Tab-separated table of C-alpha atoms in Angstrom:
chain	number	residue	atom	x	y	z
U	254	GLY	CA	18.698	12.912	-186.320
U	255	ALA	CA	20.832	12.302	-189.355
U	256	GLY	CA	18.835	9.419	-190.824
U	257	VAL	CA	15.424	8.901	-192.405
U	258	SER	CA	12.763	8.987	-189.706
U	259	GLN	CA	9.367	7.332	-189.969
U	260	SER	CA	6.376	7.503	-187.677
U	261	PRO	CA	4.609	5.774	-186.195
U	262	ARG	CA	6.822	2.694	-185.903
U	263	TYR	CA	3.777	0.489	-185.391
U	264	LYS	CA	0.163	1.032	-186.345
U	265	VAL	CA	-2.801	-1.228	-185.779
U	266	ALA	CA	-5.883	-0.261	-187.766
U	267	LYS	CA	-9.327	-1.726	-187.943
U	268	ARG	CA	-10.417	-2.754	-191.391
U	269	GLY	CA	-12.010	0.228	-193.099
U	270	GLN	CA	-10.065	2.792	-191.096
U	271	ASP	CA	-7.897	5.438	-192.786
U	272	VAL	CA	-4.223	5.693	-191.816
U	273	ALA	CA	-1.446	8.210	-192.443
U	274	LEU	CA	2.224	7.295	-192.339
U	275	ARG	CA	4.891	9.959	-192.069
U	276	CYS	CA	8.406	10.104	-193.454
U	277	ASP	CA	11.065	12.686	-192.595
U	278	PRO	CA	13.867	12.288	-195.134
U	279	ILE	CA	17.491	13.224	-194.624
U	280	SER	CA	17.797	16.989	-194.800
U	281	GLY	CA	18.597	18.180	-198.301
U	282	HIS	CA	17.696	14.933	-200.003
U	283	VAL	CA	15.851	15.603	-203.210
U	284	SER	CA	14.468	12.169	-203.923
U	285	LEU	CA	12.044	10.279	-201.700
U	286	PHE	CA	10.631	6.800	-202.194
U	287	TRP	CA	7.972	4.679	-200.555
U	288	TYR	CA	8.156	0.893	-200.535
U	289	GLN	CA	5.873	-1.816	-199.192
U	290	GLN	CA	7.449	-4.922	-197.692
U	291	ALA	CA	5.225	-7.895	-196.983
U	292	LEU	CA	6.387	-10.495	-194.483
U	293	GLY	CA	9.210	-12.578	-195.905
U	294	GLN	CA	9.353	-10.628	-199.153
U	295	GLY	CA	11.550	-7.967	-200.660
U	296	PRO	CA	10.439	-4.345	-200.680
U	297	GLU	CA	8.136	-3.392	-203.541
U	298	PHE	CA	8.164	0.088	-205.022
U	299	LEU	CA	5.123	2.259	-204.428
U	300	THR	CA	5.955	5.803	-205.444
U	301	TYR	CA	8.755	8.324	-205.983
U	302	PHE	CA	9.083	12.065	-205.446
U	303	GLN	CA	11.636	14.493	-206.690
U	304	ASN	CA	11.214	17.477	-204.404
U	305	GLU	CA	7.440	18.037	-204.275
U	306	ALA	CA	6.751	16.432	-207.637
U	307	GLN	CA	5.444	12.886	-207.656
U	308	LEU	CA	7.238	11.541	-210.709
U	309	ASP	CA	6.223	7.913	-210.482
U	310	LYS	CA	3.250	6.390	-208.709
U	311	SER	CA	3.077	3.253	-210.782
U	312	GLY	CA	3.511	0.989	-207.772
U	313	LEU	CA	0.535	2.220	-205.766
U	314	PRO	CA	-1.727	-0.850	-205.584
U	315	SER	CA	-5.053	0.957	-205.708
U	316	ASP	CA	-6.690	4.345	-205.554
U	317	ARG	CA	-6.966	3.868	-201.802
U	318	PHE	CA	-3.269	4.700	-201.602
U	319	PHE	CA	-2.222	8.317	-201.834
U	320	ALA	CA	1.126	9.985	-201.181
U	321	GLU	CA	2.140	13.607	-200.970
U	322	ARG	CA	5.200	15.729	-200.310
U	323	PRO	CA	3.813	19.247	-200.496
U	324	GLU	CA	6.924	21.199	-199.512
U	325	GLY	CA	9.520	18.858	-200.886
U	326	SER	CA	10.641	17.507	-197.523
U	327	VAL	CA	8.282	15.537	-195.257
U	328	SER	CA	6.082	13.010	-197.024
U	329	THR	CA	2.866	11.309	-195.991
U	330	LEU	CA	1.520	8.024	-197.308
U	331	LYS	CA	-2.208	7.750	-196.759
U	332	ILE	CA	-4.210	4.566	-197.040
U	333	GLN	CA	-7.954	4.887	-197.094
U	334	ARG	CA	-10.413	2.184	-196.051
U	335	THR	CA	-7.626	-0.188	-195.024
U	336	GLN	CA	-7.946	-3.870	-195.834
U	337	GLN	CA	-6.161	-6.860	-194.381
U	338	GLU	CA	-3.943	-7.228	-197.441
U	339	ASP	CA	-2.521	-3.778	-196.678
U	340	SER	CA	-0.757	-5.251	-193.643
U	341	ALA	CA	2.959	-4.828	-194.288
U	342	VAL	CA	5.973	-2.744	-193.369
U	343	TYR	CA	6.023	0.556	-195.235
U	344	LEU	CA	9.548	1.782	-195.856
U	345	CYS	CA	10.590	5.262	-196.824
U	346	ALA	CA	13.944	6.055	-198.409
U	347	SER	CA	15.642	9.233	-199.497
U	348	SER	CA	18.465	10.026	-201.844
U	349	LEU	CA	20.528	13.105	-202.513
U	350	ALA	CA	20.505	12.635	-206.278
U	351	ARG	CA	18.367	14.791	-208.526
U	352	ILE	CA	19.813	13.697	-211.794
U	353	ARG	CA	21.580	10.433	-212.238
U	354	LEU	CA	24.935	11.235	-213.760
U	355	PRO	CA	26.947	8.497	-215.460
U	356	GLY	CA	28.828	6.721	-212.727
U	357	GLY	CA	27.095	8.832	-210.125
U	358	ASP	CA	26.160	7.314	-206.834
U	359	THR	CA	22.449	7.474	-206.163
U	360	GLU	CA	22.434	5.523	-202.933
U	361	ALA	CA	19.123	5.502	-201.106
U	362	PHE	CA	18.958	5.481	-197.321
U	363	PHE	CA	16.046	3.703	-195.721
U	364	GLY	CA	14.084	4.526	-192.596
U	365	GLN	CA	13.104	1.993	-189.942
U	366	GLY	CA	9.683	1.532	-191.484
U	367	THR	CA	6.140	1.567	-190.175
U	368	ARG	CA	4.635	-1.832	-189.473
U	369	LEU	CA	0.937	-1.647	-190.319
U	370	THR	CA	-1.378	-4.372	-189.094
U	371	VAL	CA	-4.980	-4.293	-190.256
U	372	VAL	CA	-7.336	-6.317	-188.094
K	283	GLU	CA	9.430	-5.527	-217.073
K	284	LEU	CA	12.477	-5.662	-214.862
K	285	LYS	CA	12.646	-8.751	-212.675
K	286	VAL	CA	15.257	-9.596	-210.086
K	287	GLU	CA	15.903	-13.131	-208.911
K	288	GLN	CA	18.096	-14.132	-206.022
K	289	ASN	CA	19.296	-17.558	-205.089
K	290	PRO	CA	19.395	-19.260	-202.813
K	291	LEU	CA	16.486	-17.848	-200.805
K	292	PHE	CA	17.657	-19.615	-197.668
K	293	LEU	CA	21.227	-20.381	-196.745
K	294	SER	CA	22.474	-22.109	-193.649
K	295	MET	CA	26.206	-22.161	-193.302
K	296	GLN	CA	28.797	-23.011	-190.720
K	297	GLU	CA	31.196	-20.470	-189.369
K	298	GLY	CA	34.416	-20.322	-191.324
K	299	LYS	CA	32.887	-21.489	-194.603
K	300	ASN	CA	32.643	-19.583	-197.875
K	301	TYR	CA	29.559	-19.138	-199.997
K	302	THR	CA	28.121	-17.026	-202.819
K	303	ILE	CA	24.689	-15.468	-203.249
K	304	TYR	CA	23.566	-14.824	-206.814
K	305	CYS	CA	21.427	-12.038	-208.200
K	306	ASN	CA	20.123	-12.195	-211.770
K	307	TYR	CA	18.128	-9.452	-213.413
K	308	SER	CA	16.143	-9.462	-216.597
K	309	THR	CA	16.767	-6.188	-218.432
K	310	THR	CA	19.473	-3.610	-218.837
K	311	SER	CA	20.408	-1.586	-215.807
K	312	ASP	CA	23.466	0.348	-214.720
K	313	ARG	CA	22.897	0.307	-210.988
K	314	LEU	CA	22.911	-2.592	-208.599
K	315	TYR	CA	22.718	-2.430	-204.827
K	316	TRP	CA	23.181	-4.912	-202.032
K	317	TYR	CA	21.370	-4.347	-198.746
K	318	ARG	CA	21.376	-6.148	-195.432
K	319	GLN	CA	18.288	-6.391	-193.240
K	320	ASP	CA	18.251	-7.668	-189.659
K	321	PRO	CA	14.931	-8.902	-188.211
K	322	GLY	CA	12.655	-5.982	-187.401
K	323	LYS	CA	15.172	-3.503	-188.740
K	324	SER	CA	15.457	-1.389	-191.837
K	325	LEU	CA	17.709	-1.877	-194.832
K	326	GLU	CA	21.391	-1.160	-194.452
K	327	SER	CA	23.271	-0.326	-197.620
K	328	LEU	CA	26.260	-2.594	-198.223
K	329	PHE	CA	27.412	-1.960	-201.766
K	330	VAL	CA	26.581	0.159	-204.791
K	331	LEU	CA	27.823	-1.235	-208.106
K	332	LEU	CA	27.667	1.072	-211.089
K	333	SER	CA	29.734	-0.420	-213.883
K	334	ASN	CA	30.523	-3.677	-215.578
K	335	GLY	CA	33.276	-5.503	-213.774
K	336	ALA	CA	32.856	-3.470	-210.596
K	337	VAL	CA	34.080	-5.262	-207.496
K	338	LYS	CA	33.728	-3.945	-203.965
K	339	GLN	CA	34.812	-5.504	-200.701
K	340	GLU	CA	33.992	-4.742	-197.109
K	341	GLY	CA	35.267	-7.107	-194.467
K	342	ARG	CA	34.138	-10.650	-195.242
K	343	LEU	CA	31.761	-9.561	-198.008
K	344	MET	CA	32.669	-8.968	-201.633
K	345	ALA	CA	30.244	-7.941	-204.375
K	346	SER	CA	30.752	-7.993	-208.111
K	347	LEU	CA	28.755	-6.993	-211.153
K	348	ASP	CA	28.674	-8.412	-214.687
K	349	THR	CA	26.279	-6.248	-216.678
K	350	LYS	CA	26.630	-8.365	-219.805
K	351	ALA	CA	25.458	-11.460	-217.965
K	352	ARG	CA	23.044	-9.361	-215.874
K	353	LEU	CA	24.479	-11.010	-212.794
K	354	SER	CA	25.799	-9.836	-209.487
K	355	THR	CA	27.335	-11.982	-206.791
K	356	LEU	CA	27.804	-11.456	-203.077
K	357	HIS	CA	30.613	-13.639	-201.803
K	358	ILE	CA	30.969	-14.435	-198.143
K	359	THR	CA	34.412	-15.424	-196.902
K	360	ALA	CA	34.941	-17.304	-193.640
K	361	ALA	CA	31.439	-16.596	-192.364
K	362	VAL	CA	30.844	-15.515	-188.786
K	363	HIS	CA	27.608	-15.506	-186.776
K	364	ASP	CA	27.311	-11.716	-187.015
K	365	LEU	CA	26.656	-12.041	-190.735
K	366	SER	CA	23.327	-13.766	-190.078
K	367	ALA	CA	20.688	-11.559	-191.727
K	368	THR	CA	18.641	-11.268	-194.912
K	369	TYR	CA	20.511	-9.922	-197.913
K	370	PHE	CA	18.727	-8.181	-200.758
K	371	CYS	CA	19.952	-7.148	-204.142
K	372	ALA	CA	18.142	-4.312	-205.892
K	373	VAL	CA	18.431	-3.097	-209.447
K	374	GLY	CA	17.762	0.396	-210.676
K	375	GLY	CA	14.781	0.797	-212.971
K	376	TYR	CA	15.871	1.559	-216.508
K	377	GLY	CA	14.246	4.092	-218.756
K	378	GLY	CA	11.721	5.176	-216.186
K	379	SER	CA	11.903	6.689	-212.786
K	380	GLN	CA	15.497	7.046	-211.840
K	381	GLY	CA	14.587	6.283	-208.279
K	382	ASN	CA	12.731	3.049	-208.705
K	383	LEU	CA	14.624	0.098	-207.289
K	384	ILE	CA	13.394	-3.420	-207.979
K	385	PHE	CA	14.310	-5.796	-205.168
K	386	GLY	CA	14.878	-9.507	-205.151
K	387	LYS	CA	13.058	-11.671	-202.624
K	388	GLY	CA	16.113	-11.765	-200.398
K	389	THR	CA	18.463	-14.464	-199.153
K	390	LYS	CA	18.055	-15.374	-195.515
K	391	LEU	CA	21.484	-16.293	-194.229
K	392	SER	CA	21.978	-18.200	-191.016
K	393	VAL	CA	25.528	-18.775	-189.820
K	394	LYS	CA	25.854	-21.487	-187.223
K	395	PRO	CA	28.812	-22.183	-184.930
């Protein structure tokens, strides 16, 4: 498809279980972002890739969260030893922009998200 | 630290009425986005505002940006039921990752007949 694709759409995990969330960005998009959206809240930044390089991981809440994009396209967000507070929708977005030029449009396109429920 | 505040957080309006949603942000930025989110759906991009005084319109929605006041507005004209959704503004992180968007908490809009 032409949009950002995420899988699975829904994931139920038992507390302590590891999970892996996948994001297929729009083909050719250089930048890829992960966000966490708790119920009734706005998305919160987790991490950002430019191609395969993880340029910003300041939003990852703990060392249980790990993201990779080894070939500069598909990305995986891994959460180890899940806890109930990890329950949220995890959104992936991609953007064509590599360098933000003055006045340049760096619009990010979001996927449908993965709803993670930790029980 | 960049903070983004939206108000109101909840808005119930009648069809045909006008209203404005406000988005204030705390530090310098040159990028502001408005997104729409329907329940259980992802974020749909509405507007990208890149310069002071920028104004964009699409149908019954009009967005503007005042970078000096660090304020953006989303104006709704003659609301219709189809506009019911949650609207987020997001501001580009400044001086750091060029990709980092900081979102407001969202404004949940309900348009009633």
